[in-house]
Tab-separated table of C-alpha atoms in Angstrom:
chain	number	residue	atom	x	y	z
A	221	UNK	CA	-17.407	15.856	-4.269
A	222	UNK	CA	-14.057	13.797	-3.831
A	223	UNK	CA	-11.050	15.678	-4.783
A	224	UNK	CA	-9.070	13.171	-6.944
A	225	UNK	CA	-5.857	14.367	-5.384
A	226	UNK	CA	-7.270	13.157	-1.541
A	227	UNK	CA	-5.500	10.039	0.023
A	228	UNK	CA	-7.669	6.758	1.356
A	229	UNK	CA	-6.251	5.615	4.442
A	230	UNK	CA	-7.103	2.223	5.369
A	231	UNK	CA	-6.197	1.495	8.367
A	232	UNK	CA	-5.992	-2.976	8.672
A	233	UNK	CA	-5.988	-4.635	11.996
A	234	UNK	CA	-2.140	-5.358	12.344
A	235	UNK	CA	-0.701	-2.524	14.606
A	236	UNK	CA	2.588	-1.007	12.621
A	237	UNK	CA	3.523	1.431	15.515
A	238	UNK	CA	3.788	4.834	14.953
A	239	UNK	CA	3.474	5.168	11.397
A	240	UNK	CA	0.452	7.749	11.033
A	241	UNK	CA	2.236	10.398	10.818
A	242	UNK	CA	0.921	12.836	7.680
A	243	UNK	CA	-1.960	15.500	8.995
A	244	UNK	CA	-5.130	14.026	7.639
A	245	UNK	CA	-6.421	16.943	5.195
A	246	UNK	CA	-9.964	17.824	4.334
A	247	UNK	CA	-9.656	15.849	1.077
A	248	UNK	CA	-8.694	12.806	2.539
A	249	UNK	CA	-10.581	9.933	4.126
A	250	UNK	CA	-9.509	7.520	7.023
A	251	UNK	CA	-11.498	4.437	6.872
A	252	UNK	CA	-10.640	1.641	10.064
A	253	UNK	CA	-11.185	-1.949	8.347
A	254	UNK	CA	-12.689	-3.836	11.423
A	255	UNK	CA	-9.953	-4.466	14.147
A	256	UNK	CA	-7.832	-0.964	12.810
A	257	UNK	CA	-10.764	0.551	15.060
A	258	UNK	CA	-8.348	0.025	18.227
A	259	UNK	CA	-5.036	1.217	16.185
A	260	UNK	CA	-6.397	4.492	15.157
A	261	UNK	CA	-8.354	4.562	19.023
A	262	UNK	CA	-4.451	4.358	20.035
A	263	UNK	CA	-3.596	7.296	18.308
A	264	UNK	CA	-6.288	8.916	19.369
A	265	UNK	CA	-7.775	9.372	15.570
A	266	UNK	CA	-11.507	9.000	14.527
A	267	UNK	CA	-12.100	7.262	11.229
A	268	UNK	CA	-14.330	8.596	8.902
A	269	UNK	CA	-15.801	4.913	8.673
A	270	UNK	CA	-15.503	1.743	9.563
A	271	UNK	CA	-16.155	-1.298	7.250
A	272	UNK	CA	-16.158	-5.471	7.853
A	273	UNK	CA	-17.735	-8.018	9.417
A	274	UNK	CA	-16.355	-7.144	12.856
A	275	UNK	CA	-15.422	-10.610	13.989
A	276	UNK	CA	-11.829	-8.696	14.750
A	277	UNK	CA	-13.360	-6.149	16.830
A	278	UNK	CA	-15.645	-8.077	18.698
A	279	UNK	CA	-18.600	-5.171	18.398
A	280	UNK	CA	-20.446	-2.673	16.175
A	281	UNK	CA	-19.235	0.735	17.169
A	282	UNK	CA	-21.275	3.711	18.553
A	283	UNK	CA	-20.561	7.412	16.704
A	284	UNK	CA	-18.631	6.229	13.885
A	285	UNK	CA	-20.441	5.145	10.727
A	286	UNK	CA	-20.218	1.334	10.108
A	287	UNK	CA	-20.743	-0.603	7.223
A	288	UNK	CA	-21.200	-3.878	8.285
A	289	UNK	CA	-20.978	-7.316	6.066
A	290	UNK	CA	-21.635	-11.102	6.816
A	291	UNK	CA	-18.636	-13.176	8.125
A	292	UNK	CA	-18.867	-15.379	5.556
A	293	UNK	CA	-17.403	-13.471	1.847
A	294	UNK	CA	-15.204	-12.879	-0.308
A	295	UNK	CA	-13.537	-10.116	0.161
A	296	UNK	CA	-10.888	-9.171	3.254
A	297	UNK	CA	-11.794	-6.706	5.631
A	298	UNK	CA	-9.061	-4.371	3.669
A	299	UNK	CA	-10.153	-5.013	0.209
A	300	UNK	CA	-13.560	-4.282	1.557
A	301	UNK	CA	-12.474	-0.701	2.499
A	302	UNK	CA	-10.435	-0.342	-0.428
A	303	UNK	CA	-13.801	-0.901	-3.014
A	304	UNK	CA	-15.503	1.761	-0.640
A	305	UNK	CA	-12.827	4.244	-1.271
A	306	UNK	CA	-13.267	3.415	-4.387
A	307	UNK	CA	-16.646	4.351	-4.861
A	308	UNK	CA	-15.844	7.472	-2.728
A	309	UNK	CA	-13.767	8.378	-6.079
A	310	UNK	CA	-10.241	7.802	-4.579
A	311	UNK	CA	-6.927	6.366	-6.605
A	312	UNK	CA	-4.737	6.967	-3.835
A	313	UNK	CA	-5.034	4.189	-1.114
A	314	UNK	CA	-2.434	3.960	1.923
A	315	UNK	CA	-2.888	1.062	3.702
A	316	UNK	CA	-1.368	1.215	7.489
A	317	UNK	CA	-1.088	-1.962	9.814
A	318	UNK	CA	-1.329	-4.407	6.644
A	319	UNK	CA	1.785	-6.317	7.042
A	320	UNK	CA	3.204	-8.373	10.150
A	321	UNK	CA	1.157	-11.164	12.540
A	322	UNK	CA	-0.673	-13.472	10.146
A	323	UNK	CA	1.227	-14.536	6.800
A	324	UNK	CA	-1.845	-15.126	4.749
A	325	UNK	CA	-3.812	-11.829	5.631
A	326	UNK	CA	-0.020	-9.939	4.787
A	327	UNK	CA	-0.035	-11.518	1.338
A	328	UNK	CA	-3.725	-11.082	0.878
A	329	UNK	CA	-2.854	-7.199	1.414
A	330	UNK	CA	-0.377	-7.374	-0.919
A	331	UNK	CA	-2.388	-9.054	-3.416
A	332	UNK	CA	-5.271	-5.641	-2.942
A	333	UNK	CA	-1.801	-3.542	-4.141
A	334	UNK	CA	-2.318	-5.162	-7.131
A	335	UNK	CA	-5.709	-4.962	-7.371
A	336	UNK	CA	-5.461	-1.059	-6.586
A	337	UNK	CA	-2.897	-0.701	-9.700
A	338	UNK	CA	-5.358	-3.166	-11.976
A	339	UNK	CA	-7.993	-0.593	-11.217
A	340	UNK	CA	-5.932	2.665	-12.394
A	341	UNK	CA	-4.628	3.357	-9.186
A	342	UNK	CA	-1.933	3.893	-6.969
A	343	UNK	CA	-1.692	2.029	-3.611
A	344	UNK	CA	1.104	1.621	-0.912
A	345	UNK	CA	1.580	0.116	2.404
A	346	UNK	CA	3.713	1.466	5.093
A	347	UNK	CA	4.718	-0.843	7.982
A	348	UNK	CA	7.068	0.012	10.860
A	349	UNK	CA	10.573	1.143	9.214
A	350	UNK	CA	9.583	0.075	5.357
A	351	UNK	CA	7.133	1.125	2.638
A	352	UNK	CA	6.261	-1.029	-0.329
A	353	UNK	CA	3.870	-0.301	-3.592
A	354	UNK	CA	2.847	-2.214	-6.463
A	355	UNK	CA	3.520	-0.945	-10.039
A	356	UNK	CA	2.678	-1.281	-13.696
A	357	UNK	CA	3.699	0.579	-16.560
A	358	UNK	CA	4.624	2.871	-13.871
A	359	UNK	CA	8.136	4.636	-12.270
A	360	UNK	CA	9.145	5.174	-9.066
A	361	UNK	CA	12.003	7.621	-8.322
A	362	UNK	CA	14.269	7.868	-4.560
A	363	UNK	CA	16.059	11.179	-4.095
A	364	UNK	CA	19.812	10.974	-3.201
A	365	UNK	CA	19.188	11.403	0.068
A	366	UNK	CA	17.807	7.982	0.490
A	367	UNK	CA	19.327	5.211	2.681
A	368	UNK	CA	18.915	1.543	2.928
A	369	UNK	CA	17.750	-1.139	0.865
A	370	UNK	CA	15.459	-1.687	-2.101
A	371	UNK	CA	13.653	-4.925	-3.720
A	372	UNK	CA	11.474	-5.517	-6.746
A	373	UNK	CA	9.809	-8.684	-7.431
A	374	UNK	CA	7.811	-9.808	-10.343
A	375	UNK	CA	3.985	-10.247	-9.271
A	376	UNK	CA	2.841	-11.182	-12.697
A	377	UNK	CA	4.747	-14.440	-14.437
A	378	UNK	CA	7.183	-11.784	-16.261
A	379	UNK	CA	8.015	-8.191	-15.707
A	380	UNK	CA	10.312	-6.043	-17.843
A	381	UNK	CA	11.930	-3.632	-15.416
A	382	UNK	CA	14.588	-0.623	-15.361
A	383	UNK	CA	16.534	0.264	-12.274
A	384	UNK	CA	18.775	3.547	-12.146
A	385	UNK	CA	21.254	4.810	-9.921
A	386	UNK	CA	21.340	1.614	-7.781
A	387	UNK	CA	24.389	-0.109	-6.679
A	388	UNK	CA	22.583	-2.970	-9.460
A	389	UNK	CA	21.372	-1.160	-12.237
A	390	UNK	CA	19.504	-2.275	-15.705
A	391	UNK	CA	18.108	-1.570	-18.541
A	392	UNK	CA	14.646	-3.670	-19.531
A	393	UNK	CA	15.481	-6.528	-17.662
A	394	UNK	CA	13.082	-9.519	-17.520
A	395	UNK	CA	12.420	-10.384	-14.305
A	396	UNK	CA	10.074	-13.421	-13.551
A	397	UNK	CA	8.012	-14.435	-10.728
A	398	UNK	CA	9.659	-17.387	-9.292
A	399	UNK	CA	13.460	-16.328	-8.949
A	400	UNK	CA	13.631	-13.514	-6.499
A	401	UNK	CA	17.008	-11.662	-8.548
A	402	UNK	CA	15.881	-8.123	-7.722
A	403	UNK	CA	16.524	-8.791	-3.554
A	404	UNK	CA	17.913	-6.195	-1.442
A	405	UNK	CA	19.451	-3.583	-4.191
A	406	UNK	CA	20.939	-0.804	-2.368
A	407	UNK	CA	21.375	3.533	-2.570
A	408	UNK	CA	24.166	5.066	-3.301
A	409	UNK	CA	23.941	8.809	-2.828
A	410	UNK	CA	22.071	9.308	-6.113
A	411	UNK	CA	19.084	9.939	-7.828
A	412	UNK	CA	17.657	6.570	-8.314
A	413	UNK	CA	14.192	5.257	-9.970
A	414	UNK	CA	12.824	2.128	-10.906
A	415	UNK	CA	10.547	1.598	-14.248
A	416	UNK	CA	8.221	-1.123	-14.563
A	417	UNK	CA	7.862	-0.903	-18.168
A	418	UNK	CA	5.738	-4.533	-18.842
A	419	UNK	CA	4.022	-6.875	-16.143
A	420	UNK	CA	3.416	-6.051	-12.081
A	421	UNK	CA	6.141	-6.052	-9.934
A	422	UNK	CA	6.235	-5.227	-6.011
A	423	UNK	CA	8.730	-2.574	-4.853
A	424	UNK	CA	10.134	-2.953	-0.942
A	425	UNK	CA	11.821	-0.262	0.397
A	426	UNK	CA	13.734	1.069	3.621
A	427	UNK	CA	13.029	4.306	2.013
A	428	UNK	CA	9.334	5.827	2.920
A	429	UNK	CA	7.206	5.733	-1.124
A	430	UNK	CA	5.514	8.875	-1.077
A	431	UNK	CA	2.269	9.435	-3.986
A	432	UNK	CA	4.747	11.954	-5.250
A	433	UNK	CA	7.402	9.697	-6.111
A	434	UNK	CA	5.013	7.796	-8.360
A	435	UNK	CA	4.576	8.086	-12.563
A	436	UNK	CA	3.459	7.312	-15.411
A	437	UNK	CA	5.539	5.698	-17.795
C-alpha cells in the first residue's frame, strides 16, 4: 500500500541541473515522463517507471517498466505521470526538469500545478535556483532564514491573498489574473507566509518550497 505521506517525483524532459538532491525513501516513487529517462540516467538514478509516448526519447526502454501511450492525446507526457501517481495514491507530486527550453510545455507544467491542487493535492516544481507551487485555500510559510525574492500571481480570474512578514505585506488583498502586482516581493529576516484564502494563485520563489511549508487554511 502507498503511504500517503510518500513524495511522486516526476521527473519532465527539461534538464534543471543538479536539483535531485533529497534521498529517495521507500515511500516514495520516481517516475521519468519520456525524455526525463536521460536526466535521471545522468544522475545515475533508476525510475520506478517510465510513462509517454516516447517520441522524446526516441525508444522503449529495457529493465524499467514503461507505460507507453499513442503520440497523438491529450494529455502531456507530465500530466500523464502525474494521473499515474495518482492512482498510485500520492498527493505529493515534485516535478523536476519542468520549466526552461520550450515556453508552451513550461506553462503546460504549470497549468498540471493546478490541476494537482484541483485534485486535493499538493504539487511543486523545482528548477535550477527557484521553486514554485500552486495554492488554494492554502498557506505557505518561509522561515527567517530565507533570502531572495518571492512572487504570487493570480491563476484563477481573482484571488484573495495574505502576505506576512514581506517587505510588501497585506491583508485579503484581491489580486486578479491579468495585472501581475504581486512581482518580486522580497525577505526580510522574518518569519514570512503567504495565504491564499479565495481563488488559485502561483507562488515563485528564490527560496526552495518544501511539503512541510505547506497548509491548510
Amino acid at each position: 500500500m502507498v503511504n500517503p505521506s510518500g513524495i511522486c517525483y516526476v521527473l519532465a524532459a527539461m534538464d534543471p541541473g543538479e536539483t535531485f538532491t533529497r534521498k529517495k525513501r521507500d515511500r516514495d516513487i520516481v517516475i521519468a515522463a519520456d525524455a526525463g529517462l536521460r536526466y535521471a540516467d545522468r544522475i545515475g538514478l533508476c525510475p520506478d517507471v517510465v510513462v509517454g509516448d516516447f517520441d522524446s526519447l526516441g525508444y522503449i526502454p529495457d529493465g524499467i517498466e514503461s507505460v507507453v501511450f499513442p503520440k497523438e492525446k491529450d494529455d502531456t507526457d507530465t500530466m500523464l505521470a502525474v494521473r499515474y501517481g495518482m492512482k498510485s495514491g500520492y498527493k505529493k507530486f515534485a516535478l523536476i526538469g519542468a520549466v526552461g527550453g520550450r515556453p508552451d510545455h513550461s506553462f503546460a507544467n504549470i497549468q498540471t500545478l493546478s490541476f494537482i491542487a484541483a485534485n486535493g493535492g499538493i504539487g511543486m516544481i523545482d528548477g535550477d535556483g527557484f521553486s514554485m507551487t500552486v495554492l488554494s485555500r492554502s498557506v505557505v510559510t518561509f522561515p527567517k532564514e530565507s533570502k531572495g525574492k518571492v512572487s504570487v500571481f493570480s491563476l484563477s480570474e481573482k484571488s484573495v491573498v495574505s502576505i506576512c512578514g514581506l517587505k510588501y505585506h497585506a491583508d485579503s488583498i484581491e489580486i486578479c489574473f491579468d495585472f501581475p502586482i504581486g512581482v518580486s516581493n522580497e525577505f526580510v529576516g522574518a518569519d514570512s507566509s503567504i495565504a491564499v484564502r479565495s481563488g488559485v494563485a502561483l507562488i515563485m520563489s528564490d527560496q526552495p518550497i518544501t511539503f512541510e511549508m505547506i497548509g491548510e487554511i
